[in-house]
Short mmCIF file of C-alpha atoms in Angstrom, two decimals:
data_model
loop_
_atom_site.label_atom_id
_atom_site.label_comp_id
_atom_site.label_asym_id
_atom_site.label_seq_id
_atom_site.Cartn_x
_atom_site.Cartn_y
_atom_site.Cartn_z
CA MET A 1 -46.55 28.06 -74.24
CA ASN A 2 -49.95 27.06 -73.22
CA VAL A 3 -50.86 30.08 -71.62
CA ASP A 4 -54.52 28.52 -70.62
CA LYS A 5 -53.38 26.44 -68.28
CA ILE A 6 -52.76 28.87 -65.13
CA LEU A 7 -52.04 27.70 -61.34
CA PRO A 8 -54.23 28.51 -58.68
CA GLY A 9 -54.76 32.49 -58.67
CA MET A 10 -52.08 32.92 -60.73
CA ALA A 11 -53.70 34.92 -63.18
CA LEU A 12 -50.10 36.37 -65.60
CA ARG A 13 -50.49 39.98 -65.35
CA SER A 14 -48.06 42.35 -68.09
CA CYS A 15 -45.83 44.81 -67.07
CA TRP A 16 -45.95 47.91 -69.28
CA ALA A 17 -42.26 48.18 -68.64
CA VAL A 18 -39.48 46.30 -67.08
CA LEU A 19 -38.19 49.38 -65.07
CA THR A 20 -41.63 50.62 -64.48
CA CYS A 21 -41.95 47.56 -62.81
CA THR A 22 -39.06 47.86 -60.87
CA VAL A 23 -39.90 51.48 -60.17
CA LEU A 24 -43.54 50.71 -58.83
CA ALA A 25 -42.28 47.25 -56.88
CA ALA A 26 -40.08 49.45 -54.63
CA LEU A 27 -42.90 52.32 -54.30
CA ALA A 28 -45.25 49.83 -52.80
CA ALA A 29 -42.86 47.77 -50.27
CA THR A 30 -43.87 48.42 -47.00
CA VAL A 31 -42.04 49.13 -44.09
CA GLN A 32 -43.09 49.00 -40.05
CA ALA A 33 -42.66 52.97 -38.91
CA GLN A 34 -39.83 51.67 -36.29
CA ASP A 35 -37.85 50.11 -39.06
CA ARG A 36 -37.72 53.40 -40.49
CA PRO A 37 -34.13 55.34 -39.91
CA GLN A 38 -33.57 58.75 -40.25
CA PHE A 39 -31.34 60.24 -43.80
CA SER A 40 -29.23 62.78 -44.01
CA PHE A 41 -28.88 62.91 -48.02
CA THR A 42 -26.59 64.49 -50.83
CA ARG A 43 -26.95 63.95 -54.44
CA THR A 44 -24.26 64.35 -57.20
CA ASP A 45 -25.83 63.95 -60.35
CA ASP A 46 -27.03 59.63 -60.45
CA ILE A 47 -25.31 59.48 -57.24
CA VAL A 48 -27.16 60.01 -53.81
CA THR A 49 -25.13 59.30 -50.51
CA LEU A 50 -27.14 59.10 -47.61
CA THR A 51 -25.75 59.39 -43.51
CA VAL A 52 -28.23 57.13 -41.78
CA ASP A 53 -28.61 58.00 -38.02
CA PRO A 54 -28.56 56.61 -35.36
CA ALA A 55 -29.53 53.15 -37.02
CA THR A 56 -25.76 52.47 -38.33
CA ASN A 57 -24.46 55.35 -35.96
CA GLY A 58 -23.54 57.74 -38.88
CA THR A 59 -22.35 54.69 -41.60
CA GLU A 60 -22.83 56.38 -44.91
CA CYS A 61 -23.90 54.57 -47.99
CA GLN A 62 -23.65 55.03 -51.47
CA PHE A 63 -26.82 54.31 -54.07
CA ARG A 64 -27.38 54.70 -57.78
CA ILE A 65 -30.11 56.46 -59.33
CA VAL A 66 -32.41 53.67 -62.03
CA GLY A 67 -34.92 56.03 -61.79
CA SER A 68 -37.36 58.93 -61.61
CA PHE A 69 -40.70 60.13 -61.55
CA GLU A 70 -40.82 64.23 -62.35
CA SER A 71 -44.30 65.44 -61.36
CA ALA A 72 -46.24 62.31 -61.39
CA LYS A 73 -49.41 62.67 -60.68
CA PHE A 74 -51.61 60.16 -59.20
CA VAL A 75 -55.04 59.73 -59.60
CA ARG A 76 -56.88 57.53 -56.50
CA THR A 77 -60.14 55.28 -57.38
CA ARG A 78 -61.48 52.61 -55.17
CA ALA A 79 -58.86 52.64 -53.05
CA LYS A 80 -56.73 51.90 -56.21
CA ARG A 81 -53.58 54.26 -57.04
CA LYS A 82 -52.09 54.36 -60.27
CA PHE A 83 -49.31 55.91 -61.77
CA LEU A 84 -50.26 58.55 -65.25
CA SER A 85 -47.53 59.40 -67.42
CA PRO A 86 -44.81 59.29 -65.37
CA ARG A 87 -41.40 60.60 -66.95
CA VAL A 88 -38.92 57.80 -66.84
CA SER A 89 -35.21 58.74 -66.42
CA ARG A 90 -32.29 55.98 -66.17
CA SER A 91 -28.49 55.42 -65.81
CA THR A 92 -26.61 52.85 -65.76
CA ASP A 93 -23.59 54.74 -64.88
CA PHE A 94 -21.79 54.09 -61.05
CA GLN A 95 -19.64 55.72 -59.36
CA ILE A 96 -18.28 56.02 -55.78
CA VAL A 97 -18.84 59.15 -54.05
CA ALA A 98 -15.31 60.43 -52.88
CA ASP A 99 -16.63 63.81 -50.88
CA ILE A 100 -19.05 63.20 -48.26
CA SER A 101 -21.00 65.86 -47.55
CA ALA A 102 -23.53 66.44 -44.94
CA ASP A 103 -25.47 68.79 -46.44
CA VAL A 104 -28.99 68.36 -47.10
CA ARG A 105 -30.70 69.36 -50.41
CA ARG A 106 -33.52 71.11 -50.48
CA VAL A 107 -36.52 71.41 -52.47
CA GLY A 108 -38.44 74.09 -53.67
CA ALA A 109 -41.73 74.86 -52.52
CA SER A 110 -43.86 74.11 -55.83
CA SER A 111 -46.55 71.59 -57.17
CA ARG A 112 -43.65 69.24 -58.27
CA ARG A 113 -42.75 66.00 -56.62
CA THR A 114 -40.13 63.90 -57.26
CA LEU A 115 -39.67 60.66 -56.14
CA TYR A 116 -36.20 58.70 -56.80
CA VAL A 117 -35.81 55.25 -56.81
CA ALA A 118 -32.04 54.13 -56.59
CA VAL A 119 -30.69 50.66 -55.91
CA GLY A 120 -27.75 50.42 -53.10
CA GLU A 121 -24.55 49.47 -54.14
CA ARG A 122 -22.50 49.77 -51.15
CA CYS A 123 -23.31 50.59 -47.34
CA GLY A 124 -20.38 51.65 -44.83
CA ASP A 125 -16.76 49.81 -44.60
CA THR A 126 -18.59 47.60 -41.63
CA GLU A 127 -20.32 45.58 -43.82
CA THR A 128 -23.19 45.56 -40.75
CA PHE A 129 -25.59 46.88 -43.61
CA SER A 130 -23.64 45.60 -46.75
CA ARG A 131 -26.26 46.09 -49.31
CA VAL A 132 -29.28 47.98 -49.12
CA LYS A 133 -32.12 46.49 -51.37
CA ARG A 134 -34.42 49.66 -52.77
CA LEU A 135 -34.16 52.73 -51.62
CA ARG A 136 -37.24 55.60 -52.04
CA ILE A 137 -36.16 59.11 -51.48
CA ASP A 138 -39.96 61.51 -51.38
CA ALA A 139 -39.05 65.65 -52.15
CA SER A 140 -42.05 66.31 -51.48
CA PRO A 141 -43.04 70.06 -52.07
CA GLY A 142 -42.50 72.56 -49.06
CA GLY A 143 -39.08 72.78 -48.01
CA LEU A 144 -37.31 69.86 -46.67
CA ARG A 145 -39.18 66.60 -46.17
CA GLU A 146 -36.80 64.19 -47.64
CA LYS A 147 -37.49 60.61 -46.02
CA ALA A 148 -35.84 57.60 -47.28
CA TRP A 149 -37.26 54.01 -46.57
CA MET A 150 -34.95 51.35 -46.71
CA ARG A 151 -35.98 47.38 -47.34
CA GLY A 152 -34.09 44.19 -47.13
CA MET A 153 -30.86 45.15 -45.38
CA ARG A 154 -28.21 42.62 -46.00
CA THR A 155 -25.61 41.22 -43.78
CA SER A 156 -22.57 39.86 -45.44
CA ALA A 157 -23.63 36.55 -44.88
CA GLU A 158 -26.96 36.82 -46.66
CA ARG A 159 -25.90 38.67 -50.29
CA ASN A 160 -27.51 37.32 -53.32
CA ILE A 161 -25.55 33.79 -52.64
CA LEU A 162 -28.55 31.68 -54.61
CA THR A 163 -29.28 30.78 -57.59
CA PHE A 164 -31.07 27.41 -59.42
CA GLU A 165 -29.30 25.23 -61.72
CA ASP A 166 -30.84 22.65 -63.77
CA ALA A 167 -30.78 19.55 -61.60
CA PHE A 168 -31.34 17.33 -64.75
CA PRO A 169 -30.69 18.70 -68.38
CA SER A 170 -32.14 15.90 -69.80
CA LEU A 171 -35.21 15.69 -68.42
CA THR A 172 -38.46 17.86 -68.68
CA PHE A 173 -42.01 17.21 -67.48
CA ALA A 174 -45.70 18.65 -68.48
CA TYR A 175 -46.97 21.25 -65.86
CA PRO A 176 -45.13 20.12 -63.03
CA VAL A 177 -46.35 21.07 -59.73
CA ASP A 178 -45.60 18.67 -57.13
CA LEU A 179 -41.99 16.80 -55.97
CA GLN A 180 -41.85 14.33 -53.88
CA VAL A 181 -39.66 11.35 -52.26
CA ALA A 182 -40.56 8.21 -51.01
CA PRO A 183 -39.60 7.86 -47.22
CA GLY A 184 -36.72 5.15 -47.05
CA GLY A 185 -35.72 5.84 -50.95
CA SER A 186 -34.09 8.35 -53.07
CA ARG A 187 -35.69 8.43 -56.08
CA LEU A 188 -37.45 11.41 -56.66
CA TYR A 189 -41.67 11.74 -58.34
CA VAL A 190 -43.16 14.36 -60.03
CA VAL A 191 -46.78 15.38 -60.23
CA GLU A 192 -48.16 16.42 -63.87
CA GLN A 193 -51.22 18.40 -63.83
CA GLY A 194 -52.64 16.40 -66.38
CA GLY A 195 -52.57 13.63 -64.16
CA MET A 196 -49.32 11.76 -64.79
CA VAL A 197 -46.81 10.96 -61.71
CA ARG A 198 -43.31 10.33 -63.02
CA VAL A 199 -40.47 8.62 -60.84
CA PHE A 200 -36.74 8.74 -61.81
CA ASP A 201 -33.07 8.19 -60.32
CA ASN A 202 -31.70 11.39 -58.47
CA ASP A 203 -28.48 11.65 -60.32
CA SER A 204 -28.09 14.46 -62.82
CA ALA A 205 -26.97 12.74 -65.59
CA ALA A 206 -30.35 10.79 -65.69
CA THR A 207 -32.05 10.55 -69.16
CA SER A 208 -35.37 9.17 -68.56
CA SER A 209 -38.33 9.07 -65.86
CA GLY A 210 -40.59 6.20 -65.83
CA ASN A 211 -44.45 6.20 -65.14
CA PHE A 212 -45.41 5.55 -61.87
CA LEU A 213 -49.05 6.16 -61.74
CA ASP A 214 -51.38 7.52 -64.74
CA LEU A 215 -54.64 9.33 -63.75
CA GLY A 216 -55.14 11.42 -66.72
CA SER A 217 -58.24 9.39 -67.36
CA VAL A 218 -60.24 10.45 -64.07
CA VAL A 219 -58.81 14.26 -63.60
CA ARG A 220 -59.88 17.03 -64.86
CA PHE A 221 -56.73 19.39 -66.51
CA ASP A 222 -58.09 23.07 -66.92
CA GLY A 223 -57.28 25.80 -65.67
CA GLU A 224 -56.21 25.36 -61.40
CA GLN A 225 -57.94 21.83 -61.76
CA GLY A 226 -55.91 18.68 -62.22
CA LEU A 227 -53.41 16.16 -60.45
CA LEU A 228 -52.71 18.56 -57.51
CA GLY A 229 -50.60 16.71 -54.74
CA LEU A 230 -48.85 13.49 -53.89
CA ALA A 231 -47.91 12.17 -50.69
CA PHE A 232 -46.51 9.03 -49.52
CA HIS A 233 -47.59 7.35 -46.13
CA PRO A 234 -44.67 7.16 -43.35
CA ASP A 235 -44.76 3.64 -43.39
CA TYR A 236 -44.60 3.22 -47.57
CA GLU A 237 -41.58 0.47 -47.57
CA SER A 238 -43.79 -1.97 -45.79
CA ASN A 239 -47.43 -0.87 -46.87
CA GLY A 240 -46.71 0.80 -50.34
CA TYR A 241 -49.40 3.23 -49.99
CA LEU A 242 -49.58 6.90 -51.37
CA TYR A 243 -52.37 9.43 -52.08
CA VAL A 244 -52.97 11.59 -54.42
CA HIS A 245 -55.17 15.09 -54.27
CA TYR A 246 -57.30 15.88 -57.78
CA THR A 247 -60.20 17.30 -59.29
CA GLU A 248 -62.08 14.75 -60.31
CA ASP A 249 -63.28 15.19 -64.01
CA ALA A 250 -66.56 13.18 -63.69
CA THR A 251 -68.12 15.72 -60.92
CA GLY A 252 -65.28 18.83 -60.46
CA ASP A 253 -65.48 17.92 -57.29
CA ASN A 254 -61.70 17.24 -55.18
CA VAL A 255 -60.78 13.96 -54.11
CA VAL A 256 -58.32 12.18 -52.26
CA VAL A 257 -57.60 9.46 -53.21
CA ARG A 258 -55.46 6.00 -51.79
CA TYR A 259 -53.28 3.62 -53.99
CA THR A 260 -50.61 1.18 -53.26
CA ARG A 261 -47.45 0.25 -54.48
CA ASP A 262 -47.78 -2.70 -57.34
CA ASN A 263 -46.28 -5.75 -55.71
CA SER A 264 -44.47 -6.85 -59.00
CA ASP A 265 -43.18 -3.76 -59.93
CA PRO A 266 -41.52 -1.22 -57.16
CA LEU A 267 -41.72 1.55 -59.78
CA THR A 268 -45.05 1.33 -60.44
CA ALA A 269 -48.52 2.02 -58.68
CA ASP A 270 -51.04 -0.42 -59.22
CA ALA A 271 -54.27 1.75 -60.64
CA SER A 272 -56.45 -0.84 -59.77
CA THR A 273 -56.26 -0.24 -55.82
CA ALA A 274 -57.74 3.38 -55.43
CA LEU A 275 -59.55 3.58 -52.84
CA GLU A 276 -61.49 7.18 -52.29
CA ILE A 277 -60.45 8.74 -48.73
CA LEU A 278 -62.41 11.96 -48.89
CA ARG A 279 -64.52 13.88 -51.24
CA THR A 280 -64.88 17.97 -51.32
CA ALA A 281 -67.68 19.94 -53.54
CA GLN A 282 -66.45 22.32 -55.47
CA PRO A 283 -69.00 25.28 -56.16
CA TYR A 284 -66.50 26.89 -58.52
CA GLU A 285 -63.42 26.07 -60.36
CA ASN A 286 -60.73 28.00 -59.11
CA HIS A 287 -58.92 28.13 -55.83
CA LYS A 288 -58.25 24.31 -55.10
CA GLY A 289 -55.40 24.19 -52.69
CA GLY A 290 -54.16 21.23 -53.71
CA GLN A 291 -51.25 20.36 -51.39
CA ILE A 292 -50.98 17.14 -49.23
CA ARG A 293 -48.75 15.97 -46.99
CA PHE A 294 -47.86 13.71 -43.81
CA GLY A 295 -46.78 15.59 -40.65
CA SER A 296 -44.43 13.87 -38.40
CA ASP A 297 -47.58 13.12 -35.89
CA GLY A 298 -48.19 10.51 -38.86
CA TYR A 299 -51.99 12.10 -39.74
CA LEU A 300 -52.47 13.76 -43.09
CA TYR A 301 -52.79 17.21 -44.18
CA ILE A 302 -54.74 18.74 -46.69
CA ALA A 303 -54.83 22.04 -48.21
CA LEU A 304 -58.06 23.11 -50.01
CA GLY A 305 -58.77 26.83 -51.21
CA ASP A 306 -62.04 28.80 -50.21
CA GLY A 307 -63.98 27.59 -53.47
CA GLY A 308 -63.42 30.36 -55.95
CA SER A 309 -64.66 32.53 -58.29
CA SER A 310 -63.34 36.31 -56.52
CA GLY A 311 -63.47 37.56 -52.98
CA ASP A 312 -64.92 34.39 -51.32
CA PRO A 313 -68.54 35.08 -52.03
CA LEU A 314 -69.85 32.17 -50.21
CA GLY A 315 -68.15 33.29 -47.10
CA ASN A 316 -66.48 29.89 -46.52
CA GLY A 317 -62.91 30.73 -45.47
CA GLN A 318 -64.65 31.96 -41.93
CA ASN A 319 -67.54 28.76 -42.09
CA ARG A 320 -66.27 26.58 -39.80
CA ALA A 321 -69.00 23.69 -41.23
CA SER A 322 -67.49 23.75 -44.46
CA LEU A 323 -63.86 22.17 -45.64
CA LEU A 324 -63.17 24.96 -47.94
CA GLY A 325 -60.75 27.73 -46.98
CA LYS A 326 -59.05 25.35 -44.35
CA ILE A 327 -56.06 22.96 -43.47
CA LEU A 328 -57.28 19.58 -42.80
CA ARG A 329 -55.48 16.53 -40.16
CA ILE A 330 -57.14 13.26 -40.51
CA ASP A 331 -55.68 9.93 -39.14
CA VAL A 332 -55.69 7.41 -42.49
CA ASP A 333 -55.10 4.78 -39.98
CA ASN A 334 -57.74 4.42 -37.96
CA PRO A 335 -61.14 4.84 -40.16
CA SER A 336 -64.17 5.94 -37.71
CA GLY A 337 -67.51 6.98 -38.07
CA GLY A 338 -68.49 5.21 -41.64
CA GLU A 339 -65.52 6.97 -42.85
CA GLN A 340 -61.93 6.13 -44.50
CA TYR A 341 -60.36 8.23 -41.82
CA GLY A 342 -60.49 9.15 -38.44
CA ILE A 343 -60.46 12.53 -36.60
CA PRO A 344 -57.52 13.06 -34.19
CA VAL A 345 -58.25 13.48 -30.86
CA ASP A 346 -56.08 16.82 -30.56
CA ASN A 347 -57.73 18.55 -33.68
CA PRO A 348 -59.32 21.75 -32.79
CA PHE A 349 -62.66 20.84 -33.43
CA ALA A 350 -62.33 17.34 -32.21
CA GLY A 351 -66.02 16.41 -30.42
CA ASN A 352 -67.76 20.01 -30.94
CA THR A 353 -71.63 20.52 -30.64
CA ASP A 354 -71.24 23.57 -32.77
CA GLY A 355 -71.47 21.76 -36.30
CA TYR A 356 -67.72 22.51 -36.84
CA ARG A 357 -66.01 20.35 -39.30
CA GLU A 358 -63.77 17.86 -36.96
CA GLU A 359 -61.27 17.28 -39.68
CA ILE A 360 -59.93 21.37 -39.53
CA PHE A 361 -56.67 22.06 -38.20
CA ALA A 362 -56.91 25.66 -39.28
CA TYR A 363 -58.96 27.91 -41.20
CA GLY A 364 -59.62 31.89 -42.92
CA LEU A 365 -57.64 31.12 -45.94
CA ARG A 366 -57.92 31.96 -49.47
CA ASN A 367 -56.13 29.84 -51.91
CA PRO A 368 -52.83 27.72 -49.33
CA TRP A 369 -51.55 26.50 -52.73
CA ARG A 370 -48.62 24.84 -51.43
CA PHE A 371 -47.51 24.28 -48.15
CA SER A 372 -45.03 22.19 -46.33
CA PHE A 373 -43.08 21.15 -42.26
CA ASP A 374 -39.73 22.03 -41.55
CA PRO A 375 -37.93 18.74 -41.15
CA THR A 376 -36.30 20.07 -37.84
CA THR A 377 -38.88 22.07 -35.89
CA GLY A 378 -42.00 20.31 -37.50
CA ALA A 379 -43.48 23.57 -37.75
CA LEU A 380 -45.97 23.96 -40.65
CA TYR A 381 -45.61 26.84 -43.46
CA ALA A 382 -48.25 27.61 -46.26
CA GLY A 383 -47.88 30.17 -48.51
CA ASP A 384 -51.51 31.70 -49.31
CA VAL A 385 -52.55 33.34 -52.73
CA GLY A 386 -53.66 36.74 -52.44
CA GLN A 387 -56.96 38.40 -53.61
CA ASN A 388 -55.50 41.49 -55.38
CA ARG A 389 -53.20 42.96 -53.11
CA ILE A 390 -51.24 41.17 -50.81
CA GLU A 391 -49.31 37.84 -51.08
CA GLU A 392 -48.48 36.15 -47.94
CA VAL A 393 -46.68 33.52 -45.83
CA ASN A 394 -48.21 31.99 -42.58
CA ILE A 395 -46.90 29.58 -39.59
CA ILE A 396 -49.76 27.39 -39.35
CA THR A 397 -50.91 26.04 -36.12
CA SER A 398 -54.12 24.33 -34.66
CA GLY A 399 -57.20 26.05 -34.26
CA ALA A 400 -55.56 29.37 -35.84
CA ASN A 401 -57.87 32.06 -37.88
CA TYR A 402 -55.52 33.38 -40.75
CA GLY A 403 -58.25 35.78 -41.41
CA TRP A 404 -59.47 35.09 -45.18
CA ASN A 405 -62.12 37.25 -46.08
CA ILE A 406 -61.95 39.31 -43.29
CA MET A 407 -58.36 40.55 -44.14
CA GLU A 408 -56.33 40.03 -46.73
CA GLY A 409 -52.55 39.81 -45.39
CA THR A 410 -52.42 42.72 -43.34
CA ASP A 411 -54.98 44.57 -44.87
CA CYS A 412 -58.99 44.76 -43.83
CA TYR A 413 -61.22 42.86 -46.95
CA PRO A 414 -62.19 45.03 -48.76
CA LEU A 415 -59.72 47.86 -48.86
CA THR A 416 -62.90 50.08 -47.78
CA SER A 417 -64.15 48.45 -45.21
CA SER A 418 -63.26 48.65 -41.33
CA CYS A 419 -61.90 45.41 -39.57
CA SER A 420 -60.28 44.28 -36.35
CA SER A 421 -57.70 41.91 -36.16
CA ASP A 422 -58.67 40.20 -32.75
CA GLY A 423 -58.53 36.99 -32.89
CA LEU A 424 -56.92 36.24 -36.23
CA THR A 425 -53.37 35.08 -37.26
CA LEU A 426 -51.16 37.72 -39.63
CA PRO A 427 -48.82 36.30 -41.62
CA ILE A 428 -45.01 36.31 -41.15
CA ALA A 429 -44.21 37.35 -44.19
CA SER A 430 -46.11 39.26 -47.08
CA TYR A 431 -45.33 41.21 -49.79
CA ARG A 432 -47.39 43.20 -52.54
CA ARG A 433 -48.47 44.17 -55.97
CA PRO A 434 -46.46 44.60 -58.13
CA LEU A 435 -43.86 42.74 -56.52
CA GLY A 436 -45.58 39.65 -56.88
CA TYR A 437 -48.49 38.45 -57.99
CA SER A 438 -49.16 34.99 -56.48
CA VAL A 439 -46.90 33.30 -53.90
CA THR A 440 -45.64 30.04 -53.91
CA GLY A 441 -44.89 28.46 -50.52
CA GLY A 442 -41.96 26.97 -50.51
CA ALA A 443 -39.52 24.79 -47.82
CA VAL A 444 -36.97 25.43 -45.02
CA TYR A 445 -33.56 24.84 -45.51
CA ARG A 446 -32.01 21.92 -44.13
CA GLY A 447 -29.43 20.65 -46.50
CA ALA A 448 -26.06 20.45 -46.03
CA ASN A 449 -24.49 22.08 -49.19
CA ILE A 450 -25.36 25.61 -48.31
CA PRO A 451 -24.87 26.07 -44.51
CA LEU A 452 -25.50 29.84 -44.40
CA ILE A 453 -28.95 29.59 -45.17
CA SER A 454 -29.97 26.21 -42.76
CA GLY A 455 -33.40 27.04 -41.40
CA HIS A 456 -34.15 29.53 -43.88
CA TYR A 457 -37.66 29.40 -45.83
CA ILE A 458 -37.15 29.34 -49.34
CA PHE A 459 -40.50 30.60 -51.26
CA ALA A 460 -41.17 32.03 -54.64
CA ASP A 461 -43.84 34.46 -56.55
CA PHE A 462 -44.82 32.17 -59.70
CA VAL A 463 -45.67 35.26 -61.94
CA THR A 464 -42.42 37.44 -61.37
CA GLY A 465 -40.64 34.49 -60.82
CA ARG A 466 -38.87 36.20 -57.69
CA VAL A 467 -37.28 33.78 -55.05
CA PHE A 468 -37.62 35.03 -51.44
CA GLN A 469 -35.52 34.01 -48.33
CA LEU A 470 -37.07 34.12 -44.45
CA ASN A 471 -34.91 33.83 -41.84
CA PRO A 472 -37.86 32.71 -38.99
CA ALA A 473 -35.37 34.36 -36.26
CA ASP A 474 -36.00 37.63 -38.00
CA GLN A 475 -39.81 37.54 -39.35
CA SER A 476 -39.42 41.40 -39.95
CA ARG A 477 -36.63 40.86 -43.03
CA THR A 478 -38.10 39.00 -45.96
CA LEU A 479 -35.22 39.16 -48.30
CA GLU A 480 -35.74 39.30 -52.01
CA ALA A 481 -32.82 35.99 -52.96
CA PHE A 482 -32.94 36.30 -56.92
CA ASP A 483 -34.50 36.87 -59.42
CA THR A 484 -35.29 34.18 -62.40
CA GLU A 485 -37.24 33.85 -65.88
CA TYR A 486 -39.16 31.07 -64.65
CA TYR A 487 -42.47 30.20 -63.41
CA ILE A 488 -41.86 28.73 -60.47
CA SER A 489 -45.15 25.90 -59.45
CA SER A 490 -43.83 24.27 -56.68
CA PHE A 491 -40.99 23.43 -54.30
CA GLY A 492 -39.81 20.27 -52.84
CA VAL A 493 -37.03 18.22 -50.95
CA ASP A 494 -35.10 15.20 -51.85
CA ALA A 495 -33.95 12.69 -49.22
CA ASP A 496 -30.60 14.80 -48.35
CA ASN A 497 -32.95 17.65 -47.51
CA GLU A 498 -31.86 19.71 -50.73
CA ILE A 499 -34.66 21.98 -52.26
CA TYR A 500 -35.58 21.93 -55.45
CA ALA A 501 -38.11 24.05 -57.81
CA LEU A 502 -40.37 23.36 -60.58
CA SER A 503 -40.68 25.36 -63.35
CA TYR A 504 -44.44 25.25 -64.40
CA TYR A 505 -44.01 26.07 -68.23
CA SER A 506 -40.85 25.02 -69.42
CA GLY A 507 -40.62 21.80 -67.06
CA GLU A 508 -36.97 21.81 -65.78
CA VAL A 509 -36.65 20.19 -62.01
CA LEU A 510 -34.33 23.24 -60.33
CA ARG A 511 -31.83 22.74 -57.66
CA LEU A 512 -31.21 25.31 -55.30
CA ALA A 513 -27.66 26.05 -54.95
CA ARG A 514 -24.72 28.60 -54.12
CA SER A 515 -24.09 30.87 -57.14
CA SER A 516 -20.40 31.31 -57.91
CA ASP A 517 -20.63 35.50 -58.05
#
């Protein structure tokens, strides 16, 4: 494993204990005040029984305690909360509570504070809430002050039915970062960060892949730099145009370049046909963005990070005279103004006289590493990698300001500052450390193999390997679909709209599938 090759904003952070990471993740989860039901509860050994009222009309829920902090001390320094010397206890046995008591346990007045973390095993017989992901019971000093927080309640149709399977057991790739399918075809194209695009048949029995385009001699492959994105023109079948987004080795600039399919070999791009479309100077070596995709409107969308360093020191995210920290939208079919592209007339800043870049479609982004379109609704989803607190998912709309670096997710940035969210578009979903450290934007599922999640947005965290599921119809509930051991760098879909994920270090192409559990 080459740990020196880390994707955009994806610094690997180690956890000092697996259980502690789970506990901290539960404690870090946030819930809106109106989503906090009232509970009464009892505890017998390692089983906590709660009566939820009025949210579930008295539904009784059982939890298994998996950890607790006894007299945990907290230290607050520069808005960072740290645990010091927690005493962690753990039980692996689970028993169904036979006798439900309505008594409420009281905590004696003392200086001790107990935080219990439990995992829900079942919640009532109605399956209204068939699984409660995590629970925090805060037994504070001073008498009856118990609180229970529930996050990610699942209906029976939303249980852990998802997993990944190795889609092509005989194939692996070197640091894969993008997967695409060409219009009118079924073959899959995998982008390797070092500069190679490889092509192969969408057949689980495939044993080899071909070199479609080799850009290793012009791509700077270092950390977050490299060959980052691939997009096929909507009329690829007739014109053979494809576009790549990479870090140029000679300058460190981000460049979008058009190539043309080889007339004599349709499984090869002709490297001699390179035509530079767009160049963006980069002040630092990180936060490159990278995704490029054509929308249903025929325009090319391009993701660019804020230019790098930490905290956006140049203020690019909010500077509409800069292309950095933006998602761009250009017309590659109608070049004008001496450029190799034109400006769509309905771009939000087209024709402005304020010096704003007319290519901008949306701004206020930190590092929108991966974005995708819902093939049914056309909605544009983007995962934006956070600074040091919050990872976020946004639905990108024309002219919207997503807040960076006024805000990081739903927090002011820096945290000690005061800010206003007026005029800003907040994320539709977010999560905090240590639940994850670097969001990998995903895709909306529109395939036929798992109809229960049709229309749901699937995304992941690169560092922790967690995979998340978001139902756009209920954006208040982001579900942790399942855990993996993969460093998921990107998602893609095939011609049948089935979702795939790329494992960055091990090189597999993974297919989203229904779990056999």
